[in-house]
Amino acid sequence: MSNIGRRTRPGRAFGWLWAAYAVSAYGTGLGFGAFAVVAITVLNASSAEVAVLSSSGLALGALLAVPLGPWMEFRAKRPVMIAMDVVRFAALASVPLAYWLGVLSFAQLLAVSIVTATAKIAFTAASGAYLETIVPADGLLVATSRFESTTWSATVIGPPVGGAAIGLLGPVTTVVIDAVSYLLSALGITAIAEPEQPPKPQHTRTRRCGDIAEGWRYILTHDTLRRFFFNTMLVNGLIMATEPLLSVLMLSHLGFPVWEYGLAFAVPCIGGLIGARLARRIVARLGEQTVLRVFGALRACWPLGLVFIRPGLPGLVIVMVTELGLIICASIFNAVFAAYRLNTTATDRHARVLTAWSITTSTSIAAITVLWGLLAQLTSPGTAIALAGILLLGTPFLLPRRVTTPEPASPIPPIEAPVPSGDSA
């Protein structure tokens, strides 16, 4: 694994892909929470409607994305990515247009939320599969670390700037910026000069029903990926489920002002930049297996600290330190695991595995968030947060005891006989 520590340049194609990702990530950061703001300030939506708007986009978007994995697998990935960006641009652009015409409705916001969630899953799967074709194996960790650092820098900068823009220019301002960012992302991907290698083997569609489940079947029959899969679903779900409860606890029960609440979550996001920058060096020193196991476990230990939150400055410090530690550990794990998953998955299963992973992540977060909301209603937000923290302490036992990087498995069985090499798919 000596190559891991060496600085590998991913290349010009990756540079354009990274630039496209960056502009859309910053657009998303600026537009964070914009739909909730529009629903509340323009449509006078209730808290229940806002919750439905948030969770239904994840759940229904994931459901609609199920057939997209096999549809993408044996197609060129760049056109799929461009199409998903254009779809997101068109969907988001319809919101300010309807607002200016005075016909914006809650149903439209709900539909746009579902469409953009579906397109995001498809784009993520296609870009992950495409990344593996343009970056050598020993450069994947550099590439995934750059994506991770971009995500967190957009999270640090985007929401505060977006909030100021909404205050100065109106509720749909950041929706417009987010929409334009996807159009710019599509142009960036179009600018990639290198021709895309055709997927191999090339197939046409038959066995559609069986192929839809191929991503999950591959994960569940792979000893290492299976354990990471269940660990990641539970960790992500429990962590995200506590976020709205923490909002209620801090703002309603403990009386934190809104600016302190925003500060408590904005400042720790710097940890994402730190973790992403350190990931490659830590792997070079400790090895991939150790990093995945150690930081996979550490990211589950921090949320229990939120049990000790209290009013005033001590409580603010507790939240910031807890979130900072969590984000540093999670960003290191995420960058290393993203590269590991691409290197471990068979080439002709990338799109389906990544689609299955994204779908399950979205649905598990939505389901656990709803369950924890009910639990908080029956008990209290503090009790629900404490239970999530206790359960998270058990998730490291789901991690694989040994993390190996075998040669990607051969295709399990082909969808259809391959097209002769002289023909196009």
Short mmCIF file of C-alpha atoms in Angstrom, two decimals, residues 264-275 302 317-331:
data_model
loop_
_atom_site.label_atom_id
_atom_site.label_comp_id
_atom_site.label_asym_id
_atom_site.label_seq_id
_atom_site.Cartn_x
_atom_site.Cartn_y
_atom_site.Cartn_z
CA ALA A 264 -23.13 25.55 16.85
CA PHE A 265 -23.48 23.67 13.57
CA ALA A 266 -21.60 25.93 11.13
CA VAL A 267 -18.25 26.14 12.94
CA PRO A 268 -17.76 22.35 13.46
CA CYS A 269 -18.11 21.80 9.70
CA ILE A 270 -14.52 23.01 9.47
CA GLY A 271 -13.75 19.54 10.81
CA GLY A 272 -14.84 18.14 7.47
CA LEU A 273 -12.08 20.07 5.72
CA ILE A 274 -9.56 18.91 8.31
CA GLY A 275 -10.56 15.27 8.03
CA TRP A 302 -19.29 11.29 19.68
CA VAL A 317 -19.35 24.38 23.71
CA ILE A 318 -20.56 20.80 24.26
CA VAL A 319 -22.49 20.82 20.98
CA MET A 320 -19.61 22.36 19.01
CA VAL A 321 -16.95 20.00 20.39
CA THR A 322 -19.20 16.97 19.88
CA GLU A 323 -20.07 17.93 16.32
CA LEU A 324 -16.45 18.80 15.51
CA GLY A 325 -15.17 15.41 16.67
CA LEU A 326 -17.97 13.59 14.86
CA ILE A 327 -17.38 15.44 11.59
CA ILE A 328 -13.59 14.95 11.62
CA CYS A 329 -13.95 11.20 12.15
CA ALA A 330 -16.81 10.89 9.66
CA SER A 331 -15.02 12.83 6.92
#
